[in-house]
Amino acid sequence: MPAFEYAPAPESRDLANLKPSYRPFIDGEFVDGGGEPLKTVNPATEEVLAEVSTASAADIDTAVKAARKAFEKTWGPMPGSERAKYLFRIARLIQERSRELAVLETLDNGKPIRESRDSDLPLVAAHFFYHAGWADKLGYAGFGPDPKPLGVAGQIIPWNFPLLMLAWKIAPALATGNTVVLKPAETTPLTALVFGEICQQAGLPPGVVNILPGAGETGARLVEHPGVDKIAFTGSTEVGKLIQRQVAGTPKRLTLELGGKAANVVFDDAPLDQAVDGIVNGIFFNQGHVCCAGSRLLAQESVVDELLDKLRYRISTLRLGDPLDKNTDVGAINSAEQLGKIRALADSGEAEGAQRWTSPCPVPDRGFFFAPTVFSGVHQSMRIAREEIFGPVLSVLTFRTPDEAVAKANNTPYGLSAGIWTEKGSRILWMASRLRAGVVWANTFNRFDPAAPFGGYQESGFGREGGRTGLEGYLDV
Amino acid sequence: MSAPTLPAALADATRDDASLRRFLHGLPGVDQVGVEARAAALATRSIKKASKLWAIDTAISMVDLTTLEGADTHGKVRALTAKARRPDPDRPDTPQVAAVCVYPDLVAAAVEGLKGTGIGIASVATAFPSGRSSRQVKLADVALAVESGATEVDMVIDRGAFLEGRYGAVFEEIQAVKAACGDAHLKVILETGELVTYDNVRRASWLALLAGGDFIKTSTGKVSPAATLPVTHVMLQAVRDWFTATGELRGVKPAGGIRTTKDAIKYLVAVHEVAGEQWLTPELFRFGASSLLNDLLLQRRTQHDGHYSGPDHVAVD
């Protein structure tokens, strides 16, 4: 009997309307940036996708000034009901262009088309729809009768969910009456720049949204620019700390959404097959490039062997490869640099005595790929239990009692998310009130909704995005 | 009442009613949202060209071509057996189906029609479809089927007893039917539409496997909902877990409501990814269907010819 080979089903890359070069979006226009141009690479093939002109210090200044002007003259004074119309229009345009955006995101980021198409893009549109609804109801959000916007928001987003993080930042900022200067990540600037086109299509007044591609230095300049009233950053804890130092002593507001090392706690009475799916989704979704990834599996000792057997079997069915193929479950690591970090941390796990298991799936010769990997016999003292790996690497630890599970789950400098798997409702509530994490999922993992606030504890940052609470970060309350 | 071939731990589970209950209720629960999400996600795998052709031929070879009407006649069964022998007369390379499935009183007609083909003769027995009769009547039904030449018996479980929590009674009845089957393979119909919850489906699956069922089957086709993808996922997990525990391979048969090639392929993907490649054979996976075969044949022609042909190009039997 021949093996059941699925047919390749690649999405056409032509849909992305890829252009040879992209430029910064400032004051409603695409302009040549004065910075050193950068090349953005398809991580699945290592080929250069496009050249991107970046922003210089002068460009940042121009953009902040344009944002200030728009805030004072058009966007700030505009009634919320009018702002809502623009946001609804943007949301609908995103839906109309979702296939193009999904393919472009997959080319630039390396994530499977199944995820960019079925997960990222619907959520991006949902965030604009949701916040459009708030724009004319801010007086009823519980922040007083007439909460005021802050002004110009400088926003810096990471490469793991380029367009989704843009939506998380821009939608609430605009809904509350702020204007925006946004810096997308160095390795994934393309969809953000196409979003500039969407702003034009929506007829958004010039200066309300500005997109400035560039590297870390561009971000640093944006943070220290005196014309910026608020900084919102999603990214690594290391950079978050730098930003906090930079902002300290200034009147700037700050929200940070940083790294994580989430515990996914599986009790012996859990629905094991679905827990296995939840673990897989928790750590291999988006190649593990998820700040709230369930990268630490805490399994009750009485079921750990059974759970690991099921888990290894399930992981070995995951298909790794061409992100544009609809059958692909795990795509490419975003950059060579990131792949290096993942390898180094995985090697440290082996060196410190954890047992390494790697999925036997074939790995393409070209591109940045890392086969799904599980470490068992991991202890809290090992690097792979403490440091964020940001890749498809799962560390498996065990516990014996609920108290031990809570203690181990909370024993991390981070606190972004956690998962609980048990059929016992009372235990879910007991655990959820004790876990120090911004989001606690029960019998599921990595579910997002614009109405649910998202954010961290401790070194995972502060401030919330999404929901009514998320508005607070952009209002003077 | 324990079955002699089971490993000690499992044999112990069947010692008495209480231990059976403890064992079945100790199985991991099934999370409804999770299993339905996984089933939906797997249903989007892309099967085209060579892989589709392979899937179609595999699906044809797994069909239990079925007629279970009150109006069934010898003529209808003869026509069905002719179709089973040569599903597509224009294309002799088309695989034969796995079995023909009829009521016990028509088994003799099916035996006649399938002589020398190696195609299985399945019969629904045990007061199908409700199962509401005395043990004596049910066993007599099985005896009629087997004596008439059935090689496979599809029994229904007593859903009433199951829902009352009388697991021992269900277990015993399956064992009794299994004994009455002799060499015939036993498929145990759980009628999952009446069991309603996935937890019940998992418990009933284990109960049937413990009692010696060779196959677990979703439905009679007379109750809605019949086979669904998530229910089949749970049953595939059960046979896989059974294999892990005992080293024995048991089969799964979704039945009722699977009408299109597209649907059948979704089930094959589930077999492949949930249970494993080993199960992709008619010995371990069947489709209980009457109209599915024609769609498979039409799609098979489409794959070979490069264009669609109409429903009049395949036999209506």
CSV table of N, CA, C and O in Angstrom, one decimal, chain B residues 97-156:
chain,number,residue,atom,x,y,z
B,97,VAL,N,-15.7,-3.5,-4.0
B,97,VAL,CA,-16.0,-3.0,-2.6
B,97,VAL,C,-15.6,-4.1,-1.6
B,97,VAL,O,-15.3,-5.2,-2.0
B,98,ALA,N,-15.6,-3.7,-0.3
B,98,ALA,CA,-15.2,-4.6,0.7
B,98,ALA,C,-16.3,-5.6,1.0
B,98,ALA,O,-16.0,-6.8,1.2
B,99,ALA,N,-17.5,-5.2,1.1
B,99,ALA,CA,-18.6,-6.1,1.4
B,99,ALA,C,-19.9,-5.6,1.0
B,99,ALA,O,-20.0,-4.4,0.6
B,100,VAL,N,-20.9,-6.5,0.9
B,100,VAL,CA,-22.3,-6.1,0.7
B,100,VAL,C,-23.0,-6.3,2.0
B,100,VAL,O,-22.8,-7.4,2.7
B,101,CYS,N,-23.8,-5.4,2.4
B,101,CYS,CA,-24.5,-5.4,3.7
B,101,CYS,C,-26.0,-5.5,3.6
B,101,CYS,O,-26.6,-4.6,3.0
B,102,VAL,N,-26.6,-6.6,4.1
B,102,VAL,CA,-28.1,-6.7,3.9
B,102,VAL,C,-28.7,-7.3,5.2
B,102,VAL,O,-28.0,-7.6,6.2
B,103,TYR,N,-30.0,-7.3,5.3
B,103,TYR,CA,-30.7,-8.0,6.4
B,103,TYR,C,-30.5,-9.5,6.4
B,103,TYR,O,-30.2,-10.1,5.3
B,104,PRO,N,-30.6,-10.1,7.5
B,104,PRO,CA,-30.3,-11.6,7.7
B,104,PRO,C,-31.0,-12.5,6.7
B,104,PRO,O,-30.5,-13.4,6.1
B,105,ASP,N,-32.3,-12.2,6.5
B,105,ASP,CA,-33.1,-13.0,5.6
B,105,ASP,C,-32.7,-12.9,4.1
B,105,ASP,O,-33.1,-13.7,3.3
B,106,LEU,N,-31.8,-11.9,3.8
B,106,LEU,CA,-31.4,-11.8,2.4
B,106,LEU,C,-29.9,-12.2,2.2
B,106,LEU,O,-29.4,-12.1,1.1
B,107,VAL,N,-29.3,-12.7,3.3
B,107,VAL,CA,-27.9,-13.1,3.2
B,107,VAL,C,-27.7,-14.2,2.1
B,107,VAL,O,-26.8,-14.1,1.3
B,108,ALA,N,-28.7,-15.1,2.1
B,108,ALA,CA,-28.5,-16.2,1.1
B,108,ALA,C,-28.4,-15.6,-0.3
B,108,ALA,O,-27.6,-16.1,-1.2
B,109,ALA,N,-29.3,-14.6,-0.6
B,109,ALA,CA,-29.2,-14.0,-2.0
B,109,ALA,C,-27.9,-13.4,-2.2
B,109,ALA,O,-27.3,-13.4,-3.3
B,110,ALA,N,-27.3,-12.7,-1.2
B,110,ALA,CA,-26.1,-12.1,-1.4
B,110,ALA,C,-25.0,-13.1,-1.6
B,110,ALA,O,-24.1,-12.9,-2.4
B,111,VAL,N,-25.0,-14.2,-0.8
B,111,VAL,CA,-24.0,-15.3,-1.0
B,111,VAL,C,-24.0,-15.8,-2.4
B,111,VAL,O,-23.0,-15.9,-3.1
B,112,GLU,N,-25.2,-16.0,-2.9
B,112,GLU,CA,-25.4,-16.5,-4.3
B,112,GLU,C,-24.7,-15.5,-5.3
B,112,GLU,O,-24.0,-15.9,-6.2
B,113,GLY,N,-25.0,-14.2,-5.1
B,113,GLY,CA,-24.5,-13.2,-6.0
B,113,GLY,C,-23.1,-12.9,-6.0
B,113,GLY,O,-22.5,-12.4,-6.9
B,114,LEU,N,-22.4,-13.3,-4.8
B,114,LEU,CA,-21.0,-12.9,-4.6
B,114,LEU,C,-20.1,-14.1,-4.7
B,114,LEU,O,-18.9,-14.0,-4.4
B,115,LYS,N,-20.7,-15.3,-5.1
B,115,LYS,CA,-19.9,-16.5,-5.1
B,115,LYS,C,-18.6,-16.3,-5.8
B,115,LYS,O,-18.5,-15.8,-6.9
B,116,GLY,N,-17.5,-16.8,-5.2
B,116,GLY,CA,-16.2,-16.7,-5.8
B,116,GLY,C,-15.5,-15.4,-6.0
B,116,GLY,O,-14.5,-15.2,-6.6
B,117,THR,N,-16.1,-14.4,-5.3
B,117,THR,CA,-15.5,-13.0,-5.5
B,117,THR,C,-14.6,-12.6,-4.3
B,117,THR,O,-13.7,-11.7,-4.5
B,118,GLY,N,-14.8,-13.3,-3.2
B,118,GLY,CA,-14.0,-12.8,-2.0
B,118,GLY,C,-14.5,-11.6,-1.3
B,118,GLY,O,-14.0,-11.1,-0.3
B,119,ILE,N,-15.6,-11.1,-1.9
B,119,ILE,CA,-16.2,-9.9,-1.3
B,119,ILE,C,-17.0,-10.4,0.0
B,119,ILE,O,-17.7,-11.4,-0.1
B,120,GLY,N,-16.9,-9.6,1.0
B,120,GLY,CA,-17.5,-10.0,2.3
B,120,GLY,C,-19.0,-9.9,2.2
B,120,GLY,O,-19.6,-9.1,1.4
B,121,ILE,N,-19.7,-10.7,3.1
B,121,ILE,CA,-21.1,-10.6,3.2
B,121,ILE,C,-21.4,-10.2,4.6
B,121,ILE,O,-21.2,-11.0,5.5
B,122,ALA,N,-21.9,-9.0,4.7
B,122,ALA,CA,-22.2,-8.4,6.1
B,122,ALA,C,-23.7,-8.5,6.3
B,122,ALA,O,-24.5,-8.3,5.3
B,123,SER,N,-24.1,-8.7,7.5
B,123,SER,CA,-25.5,-8.7,7.8
B,123,SER,C,-25.8,-8.0,9.1
B,123,SER,O,-25.0,-8.2,10.1
B,124,VAL,N,-26.8,-7.1,9.1
B,124,VAL,CA,-27.1,-6.5,10.4
B,124,VAL,C,-28.0,-7.5,11.2
B,124,VAL,O,-29.0,-7.9,10.6
B,125,ALA,N,-27.7,-7.8,12.4
B,125,ALA,CA,-28.5,-8.7,13.1
B,125,ALA,C,-28.8,-8.1,14.5
B,125,ALA,O,-28.6,-6.9,14.7
B,126,THR,N,-29.3,-8.9,15.4
B,126,THR,CA,-29.6,-8.4,16.8
B,126,THR,C,-30.7,-7.4,16.8
B,126,THR,O,-30.6,-6.3,17.4
B,127,ALA,N,-31.8,-7.7,16.1
B,127,ALA,CA,-33.0,-6.8,16.1
B,127,ALA,C,-32.7,-5.4,15.7
B,127,ALA,O,-33.1,-4.4,16.3
B,128,PHE,N,-31.9,-5.4,14.6
B,128,PHE,CA,-31.5,-4.1,14.0
B,128,PHE,C,-32.8,-3.4,13.6
B,128,PHE,O,-33.7,-4.0,13.1
B,129,PRO,N,-32.9,-2.0,13.6
B,129,PRO,CA,-31.9,-1.1,14.1
B,129,PRO,C,-32.1,-0.7,15.6
B,129,PRO,O,-31.1,-0.2,16.2
B,130,SER,N,-33.2,-1.0,16.3
B,130,SER,CA,-33.4,-0.5,17.6
B,130,SER,C,-32.7,-1.4,18.6
B,130,SER,O,-32.3,-1.0,19.7
B,131,GLY,N,-32.6,-2.7,18.3
B,131,GLY,CA,-32.0,-3.7,19.3
B,131,GLY,C,-33.0,-4.0,20.4
B,131,GLY,O,-32.6,-4.5,21.4
B,132,ARG,N,-34.2,-3.6,20.2
B,132,ARG,CA,-35.2,-3.8,21.3
B,132,ARG,C,-35.9,-5.2,21.2
B,132,ARG,O,-37.0,-5.2,20.6
B,133,SER,N,-35.3,-6.2,21.7
B,133,SER,CA,-35.9,-7.5,21.7
B,133,SER,C,-35.2,-8.4,22.7
B,133,SER,O,-34.3,-7.9,23.4
B,134,SER,N,-35.7,-9.6,22.9
B,134,SER,CA,-35.0,-10.5,23.9
B,134,SER,C,-33.7,-11.0,23.4
B,134,SER,O,-33.4,-10.9,22.2
B,135,ARG,N,-32.8,-11.3,24.3
B,135,ARG,CA,-31.5,-11.9,23.9
B,135,ARG,C,-31.7,-13.1,22.9
B,135,ARG,O,-31.0,-13.2,22.0
B,136,GLN,N,-32.7,-13.9,23.3
B,136,GLN,CA,-33.0,-15.1,22.4
B,136,GLN,C,-33.2,-14.7,21.0
B,136,GLN,O,-32.7,-15.3,20.1
B,137,VAL,N,-34.1,-13.7,20.8
B,137,VAL,CA,-34.4,-13.2,19.4
B,137,VAL,C,-33.2,-12.7,18.7
B,137,VAL,O,-32.9,-13.0,17.6
B,138,LYS,N,-32.4,-11.9,19.5
B,138,LYS,CA,-31.2,-11.3,18.9
B,138,LYS,C,-30.2,-12.4,18.5
B,138,LYS,O,-29.6,-12.3,17.4
B,139,LEU,N,-30.0,-13.4,19.3
B,139,LEU,CA,-29.1,-14.4,19.0
B,139,LEU,C,-29.6,-15.3,17.8
B,139,LEU,O,-28.8,-15.7,16.9
B,140,ALA,N,-30.9,-15.4,17.8
B,140,ALA,CA,-31.5,-16.2,16.6
B,140,ALA,C,-31.3,-15.4,15.3
B,140,ALA,O,-31.0,-16.0,14.3
B,141,ASP,N,-31.4,-14.1,15.4
B,141,ASP,CA,-31.1,-13.3,14.3
B,141,ASP,C,-29.7,-13.4,13.8
B,141,ASP,O,-29.4,-13.6,12.6
B,142,VAL,N,-28.7,-13.5,14.7
B,142,VAL,CA,-27.3,-13.7,14.4
B,142,VAL,C,-27.1,-15.0,13.8
B,142,VAL,O,-26.5,-15.2,12.7
B,143,ALA,N,-27.8,-16.0,14.4
B,143,ALA,CA,-27.6,-17.4,13.9
B,143,ALA,C,-28.1,-17.5,12.4
B,143,ALA,O,-27.5,-18.1,11.6
B,144,LEU,N,-29.2,-16.9,12.2
B,144,LEU,CA,-29.8,-16.9,10.8
B,144,LEU,C,-28.8,-16.3,9.8
B,144,LEU,O,-28.5,-16.9,8.7
B,145,ALA,N,-28.2,-15.2,10.2
B,145,ALA,CA,-27.2,-14.5,9.3
B,145,ALA,C,-26.0,-15.4,9.1
B,145,ALA,O,-25.6,-15.6,7.9
B,146,VAL,N,-25.5,-15.9,10.2
B,146,VAL,CA,-24.2,-16.7,10.0
B,146,VAL,C,-24.5,-18.0,9.3
B,146,VAL,O,-23.7,-18.4,8.4
B,147,GLU,N,-25.6,-18.7,9.6
B,147,GLU,CA,-25.9,-19.9,9.0
B,147,GLU,C,-26.2,-19.7,7.5
B,147,GLU,O,-25.9,-20.6,6.6
B,148,SER,N,-26.7,-18.6,7.1
B,148,SER,CA,-26.9,-18.3,5.7
B,148,SER,C,-25.7,-17.9,5.0
B,148,SER,O,-25.7,-17.7,3.8
B,149,GLY,N,-24.6,-17.7,5.7
B,149,GLY,CA,-23.3,-17.5,5.0
B,149,GLY,C,-22.7,-16.1,5.2
B,149,GLY,O,-21.7,-15.7,4.5
B,150,ALA,N,-23.2,-15.3,6.2
B,150,ALA,CA,-22.6,-14.0,6.4
B,150,ALA,C,-21.2,-14.2,7.0
B,150,ALA,O,-21.0,-15.0,7.9
B,151,THR,N,-20.3,-13.4,6.5
B,151,THR,CA,-18.9,-13.4,7.0
B,151,THR,C,-18.7,-12.3,8.0
B,151,THR,O,-17.6,-12.3,8.6
B,152,GLU,N,-19.6,-11.4,8.0
B,152,GLU,CA,-19.5,-10.2,8.9
B,152,GLU,C,-20.8,-10.0,9.5
B,152,GLU,O,-21.8,-9.9,8.8
B,153,VAL,N,-20.9,-9.8,10.8
B,153,VAL,CA,-22.1,-9.4,11.5
B,153,VAL,C,-22.1,-8.0,12.1
B,153,VAL,O,-21.1,-7.7,12.8
B,154,ASP,N,-23.0,-7.2,11.8
B,154,ASP,CA,-23.1,-5.9,12.4
B,154,ASP,C,-24.2,-5.9,13.4
B,154,ASP,O,-25.4,-5.9,13.1
B,155,MET,N,-23.8,-5.8,14.7
B,155,MET,CA,-24.8,-5.9,15.8
B,155,MET,C,-25.0,-4.5,16.3
B,155,MET,O,-24.2,-3.6,16.2
B,156,VAL,N,-26.2,-4.3,16.9
B,156,VAL,CA,-26.5,-3.0,17.6
B,156,VAL,C,-26.3,-3.2,19.1
B,156,VAL,O,-26.7,-4.3,19.6
